[in-house]
Coordinates of C-alpha atoms in Angstrom, one line a residue:
Chain R
M403 CA 0.0 0.0 0.0
S404 CA 1.3 3.5 -0.9
L405 CA 2.7 5.4 2.0
A406 CA 0.7 8.4 0.6
T407 CA -2.4 7.0 2.2
S408 CA -0.7 7.1 5.7
T409 CA -1.0 9.5 8.5
I410 CA 1.8 11.5 10.1
A411 CA 1.4 9.5 13.3
H412 CA 1.8 6.2 11.5
L413 CA 4.7 7.3 9.4
R414 CA 6.5 8.5 12.5
Q415 CA 6.2 5.1 14.0
R416 CA 7.5 3.3 10.9
L417 CA 10.4 5.8 10.5
K418 CA 11.3 5.2 14.1
A419 CA 11.2 1.5 13.7
G420 CA 13.5 1.8 10.6
E421 CA 11.0 0.2 8.3
I422 CA 10.9 3.1 5.9
T423 CA 13.0 6.2 5.0
P424 CA 11.9 9.8 4.3
R425 CA 12.9 9.1 0.6
D426 CA 10.4 6.2 0.5
I427 CA 7.6 8.6 1.7
V428 CA 8.4 11.3 -0.8
Q429 CA 8.7 8.8 -3.7
D430 CA 5.3 7.3 -2.8
V431 CA 3.6 10.7 -2.5
A432 CA 5.2 11.8 -5.9
K433 CA 3.9 8.6 -7.5
A434 CA 0.4 9.2 -6.1
I435 CA 0.5 12.7 -7.4
E436 CA 1.5 11.5 -10.8
A437 CA -1.3 8.9 -10.8
R438 CA -4.1 11.1 -9.6
N439 CA -3.4 14.8 -9.9
G440 CA -4.5 14.8 -13.5
E441 CA -8.0 13.9 -12.3
L442 CA -8.1 16.0 -9.1
G443 CA -6.1 19.1 -10.1
A444 CA -5.1 19.6 -6.5
Y445 CA -1.4 20.5 -7.1
L446 CA -0.5 23.4 -9.4
S447 CA 3.2 22.3 -9.3
Y448 CA 5.6 20.1 -7.4
D449 CA 9.3 19.5 -7.5
T450 CA 10.0 15.9 -6.5
E451 CA 13.8 16.2 -6.9
A452 CA 14.0 19.1 -4.5
A453 CA 11.8 17.3 -2.0
L454 CA 13.9 14.1 -2.3
K455 CA 17.1 16.1 -1.7
E456 CA 15.5 17.6 1.5
A457 CA 14.2 14.2 2.6
D458 CA 17.6 12.6 2.3
Q459 CA 19.0 15.4 4.5
A460 CA 16.1 15.3 7.0
D461 CA 16.9 15.0 10.7
Q462 CA 14.8 12.0 11.7
S463 CA 15.2 12.7 15.3
L464 CA 12.9 15.7 14.9
P465 CA 9.2 15.1 15.4
L466 CA 8.2 15.7 11.7
G467 CA 11.6 14.5 10.4
G468 CA 11.3 13.7 6.7
I469 CA 7.5 14.0 6.5
P470 CA 6.4 15.8 3.3
I471 CA 3.7 18.4 3.7
G472 CA 1.8 20.0 0.8
I473 CA 1.6 23.8 0.8
K474 CA -1.2 26.1 -0.2
D475 CA 0.1 28.3 -3.0
N476 CA -0.1 31.5 -1.0
L477 CA 2.7 30.6 1.5
N478 CA 6.2 31.6 0.4
V479 CA 8.8 28.8 0.3
T480 CA 12.3 29.7 -0.8
G481 CA 13.0 28.9 -4.5
Q482 CA 9.4 27.8 -5.2
P483 CA 6.6 29.5 -7.1
C484 CA 3.9 31.3 -5.0
T485 CA 1.1 32.0 -7.5
C486 CA -1.9 32.5 -5.2
A487 CA -3.6 30.8 -8.2
S488 CA -3.5 34.2 -10.0
K489 CA -2.2 35.1 -13.4
F490 CA -0.6 38.1 -11.7
L491 CA 2.0 35.9 -10.0
A492 CA 2.0 32.9 -12.3
E493 CA 4.5 34.1 -14.9
N494 CA 7.7 35.0 -13.1
Y495 CA 7.6 34.9 -9.4
T496 CA 10.0 32.8 -7.3
S497 CA 9.9 33.2 -3.5
P498 CA 13.1 34.6 -2.1
Y499 CA 12.3 33.6 1.4
D500 CA 10.4 31.1 3.7
A501 CA 7.2 32.2 5.4
G502 CA 7.2 32.1 9.2
A503 CA 5.0 29.0 9.2
I504 CA 7.3 27.3 6.8
Q505 CA 10.3 28.1 8.9
K506 CA 8.6 26.5 11.9
L507 CA 7.6 23.4 9.8
R508 CA 11.3 23.0 8.8
Q509 CA 12.4 23.4 12.4
G510 CA 10.2 20.4 13.1
G511 CA 11.9 18.5 10.3
A512 CA 9.1 18.5 7.7
V513 CA 9.7 18.8 4.0
P514 CA 7.5 21.1 1.9
L515 CA 6.3 19.3 -1.1
G516 CA 4.1 20.8 -3.8
R517 CA 2.0 23.9 -4.4
L518 CA -1.7 23.4 -3.9
N519 CA -4.5 25.1 -5.8
M520 CA -6.8 27.6 -4.2
D521 CA -9.3 30.4 -5.0
E522 CA -7.3 33.3 -6.4
F523 CA -5.8 35.2 -3.5
A524 CA -7.9 32.9 -1.2
M525 CA -11.1 34.7 -2.3
G526 CA -13.8 32.1 -2.7
S527 CA -15.2 28.9 -1.3
T528 CA -15.1 26.5 -4.2
T529 CA -11.6 26.8 -5.7
E530 CA -13.3 27.7 -9.0
N531 CA -11.8 31.2 -8.7
S532 CA -8.4 29.8 -9.4
A533 CA -7.0 31.3 -12.6
L534 CA -4.7 28.3 -13.0
G535 CA -6.9 25.2 -13.1
T536 CA -9.9 23.2 -11.8
T537 CA -9.7 21.2 -8.6
R538 CA -12.2 18.4 -8.1
N539 CA -13.6 16.8 -5.1
P540 CA -12.0 13.3 -4.6
R541 CA -15.4 11.8 -3.4
D542 CA -17.2 13.0 -6.6
T543 CA -15.2 14.6 -9.3
R544 CA -18.2 16.4 -10.7
R545 CA -18.2 18.5 -7.5
V546 CA -16.1 21.3 -6.0
P547 CA -13.6 20.6 -3.2
G548 CA -14.7 23.7 -1.4
G549 CA -12.3 26.5 -0.8
S550 CA -10.4 28.5 -0.7
S551 CA -7.9 25.8 0.4
G552 CA -9.5 23.4 -2.0
G553 CA -6.3 22.0 -3.4
S554 CA -5.0 21.2 0.2
A555 CA -8.2 19.4 1.2
A556 CA -8.5 17.5 -2.1
A557 CA -4.9 16.4 -1.9
V558 CA -5.2 15.1 1.7
A559 CA -8.6 13.4 1.2
G560 CA -7.5 12.0 -2.2
D561 CA -4.4 10.5 -0.6
I562 CA -2.0 12.4 -2.8
A563 CA -0.6 14.3 0.3
I564 CA 0.1 13.1 3.8
A565 CA -1.1 16.4 5.2
A566 CA -1.1 20.0 4.0
L567 CA -1.2 23.6 5.1
G568 CA -4.1 25.9 4.3
S569 CA -5.1 29.4 5.3
D570 CA -8.5 30.4 6.7
T571 CA -10.0 33.9 6.5
G572 CA -13.7 33.1 6.7
G573 CA -13.7 29.3 6.7
S574 CA -11.1 28.5 4.0
I575 CA -9.6 25.6 5.9
R576 CA -12.7 24.2 7.6
Q577 CA -15.1 24.3 4.7
P578 CA -13.0 22.4 2.2
A579 CA -12.1 19.9 4.8
A580 CA -15.8 19.3 5.4
F581 CA -16.5 19.0 1.7
C582 CA -13.7 16.6 1.0
G583 CA -14.0 14.5 4.2
C584 CA -10.8 15.4 6.1
V585 CA -9.8 17.4 9.2
G586 CA -9.1 21.1 9.0
L587 CA -8.0 23.3 11.9
K588 CA -8.0 27.1 12.1
P589 CA -5.9 28.1 15.1
T590 CA -6.6 31.1 17.3
Y591 CA -5.8 34.4 15.5
G592 CA -2.2 35.2 16.3
R593 CA -1.1 31.6 17.1
V594 CA 0.7 31.2 13.7
S595 CA 2.9 33.8 12.1
R596 CA 1.3 35.5 9.0
F597 CA 4.8 36.6 7.8
G598 CA 5.1 35.3 4.2
L599 CA 1.5 34.3 3.9
V600 CA 0.2 36.5 1.0
A601 CA -2.2 38.8 2.8
F602 CA -5.9 38.7 2.0
A603 CA -7.7 40.2 5.1
S604 CA -5.0 40.7 7.7
S605 CA -7.2 40.9 10.8
L606 CA -8.8 37.5 9.9
D607 CA -6.2 35.4 8.1
Q608 CA -4.7 32.5 9.9
V609 CA -2.5 29.5 8.7
G610 CA -3.5 26.0 9.8
P611 CA -3.3 22.2 9.1
I612 CA -5.4 20.1 6.9
T613 CA -4.9 16.4 7.8
K614 CA -6.4 12.9 7.7
T615 CA -6.9 12.7 11.5
V616 CA -7.3 15.0 14.5
E617 CA -4.1 13.6 16.0
D618 CA -2.2 14.7 12.8
A619 CA -3.7 18.2 13.1
A620 CA -2.3 18.4 16.6
L621 CA 1.1 17.0 15.6
L622 CA 1.3 19.5 12.8
L623 CA 0.1 22.4 14.9
N624 CA 2.9 21.7 17.3
H625 CA 5.3 22.9 14.6
L626 CA 3.5 26.0 13.3
C627 CA 2.9 28.2 16.3
G628 CA 4.9 30.8 18.2
K629 CA 5.8 34.4 18.3
D630 CA 7.4 35.9 15.2
D631 CA 8.5 39.5 15.4
R632 CA 8.0 40.0 11.7
D633 CA 4.2 39.7 12.3
S634 CA 3.2 42.2 14.9
T635 CA -0.1 40.4 15.5
S636 CA 1.5 37.1 16.3
L637 CA 1.0 36.3 20.0
N638 CA 3.8 36.1 22.6
V639 CA 2.1 33.2 24.5
E640 CA 3.2 29.8 25.6
V641 CA 2.8 27.1 22.9
P642 CA 1.5 24.0 24.7
D643 CA 1.8 20.4 23.4
F644 CA -1.3 20.3 21.3
T645 CA -1.4 16.5 21.5
S646 CA -1.7 16.5 25.3
G647 CA -5.5 16.1 25.2
I648 CA -5.5 13.4 22.5
G649 CA -6.9 10.2 23.8
K650 CA -8.4 11.8 27.0
D651 CA -12.1 11.5 27.6
I652 CA -14.7 14.3 27.5
K653 CA -16.8 13.3 30.5
G654 CA -18.3 16.5 31.9
L655 CA -17.1 18.7 29.0
R656 CA -19.8 21.3 28.4
I657 CA -20.7 21.6 24.8
G658 CA -22.9 24.5 23.5
L659 CA -25.3 24.3 20.6
P660 CA -26.1 27.8 19.4
K661 CA -29.7 27.9 18.3
E662 CA -28.9 30.4 15.5
Y663 CA -26.7 27.7 13.9
F664 CA -29.4 25.1 13.7
I665 CA -31.7 26.7 11.2
D666 CA -34.0 26.1 8.3
G667 CA -32.0 26.2 5.1
T668 CA -29.4 23.7 6.3
H669 CA -29.5 20.6 4.1
A670 CA -31.5 17.8 5.8
G671 CA -28.7 15.3 5.4
V672 CA -26.2 17.7 7.0
S673 CA -28.6 18.3 9.9
A674 CA -29.1 14.6 10.4
A675 CA -25.4 13.8 10.5
V676 CA -24.7 16.7 12.9
D677 CA -27.5 15.6 15.2
A678 CA -26.1 12.1 15.3
A679 CA -22.7 13.5 16.1
I680 CA -24.1 15.5 19.0
Q681 CA -25.8 12.4 20.4
K682 CA -22.4 10.6 20.1
L683 CA -20.7 13.4 22.0
E684 CA -23.4 13.1 24.7
S685 CA -23.0 9.4 24.9
L686 CA -19.3 10.0 25.6
G687 CA -20.2 12.0 28.7
A688 CA -20.3 15.5 27.4
I689 CA -23.0 17.8 28.8
I690 CA -25.0 19.3 25.9
E691 CA -26.5 22.8 26.5
Q692 CA -28.5 25.1 24.3
I693 CA -26.9 28.5 23.9
S694 CA -27.5 31.6 21.9
L695 CA -25.2 33.8 19.8
P696 CA -27.7 36.5 19.1
H697 CA -25.7 38.5 16.6
T698 CA -25.0 35.6 14.3
E699 CA -27.2 37.2 11.6
L700 CA -24.7 40.1 11.3
G701 CA -21.8 37.8 10.6
V702 CA -21.8 37.5 6.8
A703 CA -22.5 41.2 6.3
T704 CA -19.8 42.2 8.7
Y705 CA -17.3 39.9 7.1
Y706 CA -18.1 41.2 3.6
V707 CA -17.3 44.7 4.7
L708 CA -14.1 44.0 6.6
A709 CA -12.6 41.3 4.3
P710 CA -12.9 43.2 1.0
A711 CA -11.9 46.5 2.7
E712 CA -8.7 44.9 4.0
A713 CA -8.1 43.1 0.7
S714 CA -8.4 46.2 -1.3
A715 CA -5.6 47.8 0.8
N716 CA -3.5 44.6 0.8
L717 CA -3.7 44.1 -2.9
A718 CA -2.6 47.6 -3.7
R719 CA 0.9 46.2 -3.5
F720 CA 0.5 44.4 -6.8
D721 CA 1.6 47.2 -9.0
G722 CA 3.5 45.3 -11.6
V723 CA 6.8 47.1 -10.7
R724 CA 8.6 45.0 -8.2
Y725 CA 7.2 41.5 -9.0
G726 CA 4.3 39.9 -10.9
H727 CA 2.5 40.7 -14.1
R728 CA 3.5 43.8 -16.0
S729 CA 1.4 44.9 -19.0
S730 CA 3.5 45.1 -22.1
S731 CA 1.4 47.8 -23.7
A732 CA 1.3 50.7 -21.2
S733 CA 2.6 54.1 -22.3
D734 CA 2.5 55.9 -19.0
L735 CA 2.6 55.0 -15.3
M736 CA -1.2 55.2 -14.7
E737 CA -1.9 53.1 -17.7
H738 CA 0.8 50.7 -16.4
Y739 CA -1.1 50.2 -13.1
L740 CA -4.5 50.0 -14.8
K741 CA -3.5 47.5 -17.4
S742 CA -1.1 45.4 -15.3
R743 CA -3.8 44.9 -12.5
S744 CA -6.7 44.5 -14.9
E745 CA -4.9 41.8 -17.0
G746 CA -3.5 40.1 -13.9
F747 CA -6.5 39.8 -11.6
G748 CA -9.6 37.5 -12.1
P749 CA -13.2 38.5 -11.7
E750 CA -13.7 37.7 -8.0
V751 CA -10.6 39.5 -7.0
K752 CA -11.7 42.5 -9.0
R753 CA -15.1 42.3 -7.4
R754 CA -13.7 42.4 -3.9
I755 CA -11.1 45.1 -4.6
L756 CA -13.9 47.3 -6.0
L757 CA -16.2 46.6 -3.1
G758 CA -13.5 47.2 -0.5
T759 CA -12.3 50.4 -2.2
Y760 CA -15.9 51.7 -2.4
M761 CA -16.4 51.1 1.3
L762 CA -13.2 52.8 2.3
S763 CA -13.7 55.7 -0.1
S764 CA -14.3 59.2 1.2
G765 CA -17.7 59.6 2.9
Y766 CA -18.4 55.8 3.3
Y767 CA -15.9 54.7 5.9
D768 CA -18.2 55.4 8.9
A769 CA -21.2 53.8 7.1
Y770 CA -19.4 50.6 6.3
Y771 CA -16.0 49.9 7.9
L772 CA -16.6 51.5 11.3
R773 CA -20.1 50.0 11.5
A774 CA -18.7 46.6 10.7
Q775 CA -16.0 46.9 13.3
K776 CA -18.8 47.7 15.9
A777 CA -20.8 44.7 14.7
R778 CA -17.6 42.6 15.1
T779 CA -17.5 43.6 18.8
L780 CA -21.1 42.3 19.3
I781 CA -20.3 39.0 17.6
R782 CA -17.1 38.7 19.7
N783 CA -19.1 39.5 22.9
D784 CA -21.6 36.8 22.0
F785 CA -18.8 34.2 22.1
T786 CA -17.3 35.6 25.3
E787 CA -20.7 35.3 27.0
A788 CA -21.3 31.8 25.6
F789 CA -17.8 30.6 26.7
S790 CA -18.7 31.6 30.3
K791 CA -21.2 28.7 30.2
V792 CA -19.6 26.1 27.9
D793 CA -16.1 24.8 26.9
V794 CA -16.7 24.0 23.3
I795 CA -19.4 25.1 20.7
V796 CA -20.6 22.6 18.1
S797 CA -22.3 23.3 14.7
P798 CA -22.4 22.1 11.1
T799 CA -19.3 23.4 9.2
S800 CA -21.3 24.3 6.2
P801 CA -25.1 24.3 5.6
A802 CA -24.7 22.1 2.5
P803 CA -22.4 19.4 1.1
A804 CA -20.2 20.0 -1.9
H805 CA -21.8 21.7 -4.8
K806 CA -21.5 20.7 -8.4
L807 CA -18.8 22.6 -10.4
G808 CA -20.3 25.8 -11.8
E809 CA -23.4 25.8 -9.5
L810 CA -22.5 29.0 -7.6
K811 CA -20.4 30.5 -10.3
D812 CA -21.0 34.2 -10.9
N813 CA -23.6 34.4 -8.1
P814 CA -21.4 36.0 -5.4
L815 CA -24.0 36.7 -2.8
A816 CA -25.3 33.1 -2.8
A817 CA -21.7 31.9 -2.4
Y818 CA -21.0 34.4 0.4
L819 CA -24.1 33.3 2.4
E820 CA -22.7 29.7 2.5
D821 CA -20.0 30.9 4.9
V822 CA -22.5 31.7 7.7
F823 CA -21.2 29.1 10.2
T824 CA -17.5 29.6 9.7
I825 CA -17.2 33.4 9.4
P826 CA -18.1 34.4 13.0
V827 CA -15.2 32.3 14.2
N828 CA -12.7 34.4 12.2
L829 CA -14.4 37.6 13.3
A830 CA -13.9 36.6 17.0
G831 CA -10.4 35.2 16.4
L832 CA -11.3 31.8 17.8
P833 CA -9.9 28.3 17.1
G834 CA -12.2 26.1 15.0
I835 CA -11.9 22.6 13.6
S836 CA -13.9 20.6 11.1
V837 CA -14.1 16.8 11.5
P838 CA -15.9 14.3 9.3
C839 CA -19.3 13.3 10.8
G840 CA -20.9 11.1 8.2
D841 CA -22.3 11.3 4.7
V842 CA -25.2 12.6 2.8
E843 CA -26.1 10.7 -0.4
L844 CA -26.6 12.9 -3.5
D845 CA -26.8 11.6 -7.1
G846 CA -25.8 8.2 -5.9
V847 CA -22.6 9.4 -4.2
K848 CA -22.0 9.6 -0.5
L849 CA -20.7 13.1 0.2
P850 CA -18.9 14.0 3.4
V851 CA -20.4 16.2 6.1
G852 CA -18.3 18.3 8.5
L853 CA -18.9 18.9 12.2
Q854 CA -17.4 22.2 13.3
L855 CA -16.1 22.5 16.9
I856 CA -15.2 26.0 18.2
G857 CA -13.0 26.6 21.1
K858 CA -12.1 29.3 23.6
P859 CA -9.3 31.6 22.6
L860 CA -5.9 29.7 22.8
D861 CA -7.7 26.6 24.0
E862 CA -6.8 24.4 21.0
V863 CA -5.9 21.6 23.5
T864 CA -9.5 21.2 24.6
L865 CA -10.8 21.6 21.1
L866 CA -8.5 18.8 19.8
R867 CA -9.4 16.6 22.8
A868 CA -13.1 16.9 22.0
A869 CA -12.6 16.4 18.2
H870 CA -10.4 13.4 18.8
A871 CA -12.8 11.8 21.3
Y872 CA -15.6 12.1 18.7
E873 CA -13.5 10.9 15.8
H874 CA -12.3 7.9 17.8
A875 CA -15.8 6.9 18.9
R876 CA -17.4 7.3 15.5
Chain N
M1069 CA -26.4 55.5 5.8
P1070 CA -25.9 56.4 2.1
A1071 CA -28.0 54.7 -0.5
A1072 CA -26.3 51.6 -1.6
H1073 CA -25.2 52.5 -5.1
I1074 CA -21.8 52.2 -6.5
D1075 CA -20.4 54.6 -9.1
I1076 CA -18.4 51.8 -10.6
Q1077 CA -16.1 53.7 -13.0
H1078 CA -15.1 56.1 -10.2
V1079 CA -14.4 53.2 -7.8
A1080 CA -12.5 51.3 -10.6
K1081 CA -10.2 54.3 -11.0
L1082 CA -9.5 54.5 -7.3
S1083 CA -8.8 50.7 -7.4
R1084 CA -6.4 51.1 -10.3
L1085 CA -8.5 48.8 -12.4
S1086 CA -9.8 49.5 -15.9
L1087 CA -13.2 48.0 -16.8
T1088 CA -14.9 47.6 -20.2
P1089 CA -18.4 49.1 -20.3
E1090 CA -19.8 45.5 -20.2
E1091 CA -17.6 44.6 -17.2
A1092 CA -18.6 47.8 -15.4
A1093 CA -22.4 47.1 -15.9
H1094 CA -21.9 43.5 -14.7
Y1095 CA -19.9 44.4 -11.6
E1096 CA -22.2 47.3 -10.8
K1097 CA -25.2 45.0 -10.7
Q1098 CA -23.6 42.3 -8.7
L1099 CA -22.0 44.7 -6.2
N1100 CA -25.2 46.7 -5.7
G1101 CA -26.8 43.4 -4.8
V1102 CA -24.1 42.7 -2.2
L1103 CA -24.4 46.2 -0.8
A1104 CA -28.1 45.8 -0.4
Y1105 CA -27.4 42.7 1.7
I1106 CA -24.7 44.5 3.7
D1107 CA -27.3 47.2 4.5
T1108 CA -28.8 44.6 7.0
L1109 CA -26.1 46.1 9.4
T1110 CA -28.2 49.3 9.4
A1111 CA -31.1 47.6 11.1
H1112 CA -29.1 47.3 14.3
D1113 CA -28.4 50.2 16.7
L1114 CA -24.6 50.2 16.9
G1115 CA -24.2 53.8 18.1
D1116 CA -22.3 53.3 21.4
V1117 CA -20.5 50.0 20.6
E1118 CA -16.7 50.1 20.7
P1119 CA -15.2 49.0 17.3
T1120 CA -13.0 45.9 17.2
A1121 CA -10.1 46.0 14.8
H1122 CA -8.4 42.7 15.9
A1123 CA -10.0 39.9 17.8
M1124 CA -6.9 39.2 19.8
P1125 CA -5.8 42.8 20.5
V1126 CA -2.1 43.6 21.0
W1127 CA -0.8 47.1 21.5
D1128 CA 2.4 49.0 21.0
V1129 CA 4.3 46.1 19.5
T1130 CA 8.0 47.1 19.2
R1131 CA 11.2 45.2 18.6
A1132 CA 14.7 46.0 19.5
D1133 CA 16.1 48.9 17.5
T1134 CA 19.0 46.9 16.1
S1135 CA 20.0 46.0 12.6
R1136 CA 19.4 42.5 11.3
P1137 CA 19.9 40.8 8.0
G1138 CA 17.5 41.6 5.2
F1139 CA 17.2 41.0 1.5
S1140 CA 20.2 41.7 -0.7
Q1141 CA 19.7 44.1 -3.6
E1142 CA 19.8 41.2 -6.0
Q1143 CA 17.1 39.3 -4.1
C1144 CA 14.9 42.4 -4.1
L1145 CA 15.3 42.7 -7.9
S1146 CA 15.1 39.0 -8.6
N1147 CA 11.4 39.1 -9.4
A1148 CA 11.3 42.4 -11.2
P1149 CA 9.3 42.2 -14.5
K1150 CA 11.6 44.8 -16.0
R1151 CA 14.9 46.1 -14.7
V1152 CA 17.8 48.2 -15.8
G1153 CA 21.0 47.3 -14.1
D1154 CA 20.3 47.4 -10.4
Q1155 CA 17.0 49.4 -10.7
F1156 CA 13.3 48.6 -11.3
Q1157 CA 12.2 50.0 -14.6
I1158 CA 8.9 51.8 -14.9
P1159 CA 7.2 53.8 -17.6
K1160 CA 8.4 57.5 -17.9
V1161 CA 6.7 59.7 -15.2
I1162 CA 8.4 63.0 -15.9
E1163 CA 8.1 64.8 -19.2

């Protein structure tokens, strides 16, 4: 059996026992990519030779020594492309440095392998906004993998990656993990350095693992976190051993069900799978309580002010002068900016830049940005209040299973509303994880359903304990 | 609250994007739809609420005022779409 189907935990044991080498793992993953990437379109590029070289030099005494990890194509890795799935960066950009998260991964011994597809600049929830290729859901290739970290989730669930990194601004790790049937963890805002992560919405973006199991998510998170003085929002807090709760029971753990997250409009099959998961958690000794997050209905509107506004500012750096696409037909500097940006960016990126620029333009700031920041306070206060009563909050990750390719294309509002359960977690900066909780049958195919667990700020240990207990009992 | 209506060509210019008339009409329609949804924020009285910029607030982040290694000039220029010697080249800006 190909080692590409293995988990980090299992590979570590086999490496330790001397049964396999890091080279064996990289070779098997490369073979799996060659066999199935044509169908899935998860990787935009990969350099087997470079990974083999690193694997041969890997320090196997390190916790992730020699384990290859797929990287979303918006994290800089020295000498590799970093396209953000955009034409703007596809032609001639090679990263001159490692992102903070990549440095941490390397310190743990891991080997970055391959660049994974995504929605352009992480804007989207289907990966259909990639300018560089279509990624398909491994469970049903007529369907999207979710997004924006769709390549990462499809690669992990499709067994062409051991594990991967993604980034999550409004659900971009958790939702594709739910759609593809794997585990996706967004850490507390500030846990992981954003240095070298191409910025989308800086007050919301966070890097995190996409893995086959909860234990692997904990193992990988152990080698992503920590203060980085190149990211002023990274937190100077203790990094615990995130595996310390794995395998422990959840007797007496208080789990909250927000009534605003259990609503009409959620697919019946998703509701049934989540209800069964809640019963399972209760049978494991958790105490289930009804709670309320009364400002949930403001979440999507708040996000679609803050995220485009921050994006419009962040993407101003793409001017075609220092890197990226430069129009060949501009005669003066203004035309150079207009043409380089218009030729380089795709429709969803343009939509969000336009929306954000409008909302930050003279006369509109108070009406939109300031108002959304106030709404953000109410949403955050809701969670603070809820977490005075419960330890973990549970909900569906997404109101529906994976859509067919093209189903939400060019209907931005309908697509935005799908993020209703994941967005508030980013607005409040909380850790959240999606774990598989069953299937819903559509068109004769069983599609995965994700259970979202939300934790207190910096309490990933409890979150992972609860997620693992559920995963183990399922 | 201003009426939700985007002057798309003005905003495009501020965004340094050029849109064909067809694109402008298409985005204007879509974005006015999104803005109408965003106006749900107006239904709530947010007057006295303190704004939140970051969920995990940190203040006055400083680092030691000492030099440290950075990119070399060659690294900075390595991705330049057009360069002349050790400089980025841009279209003429001064007549």
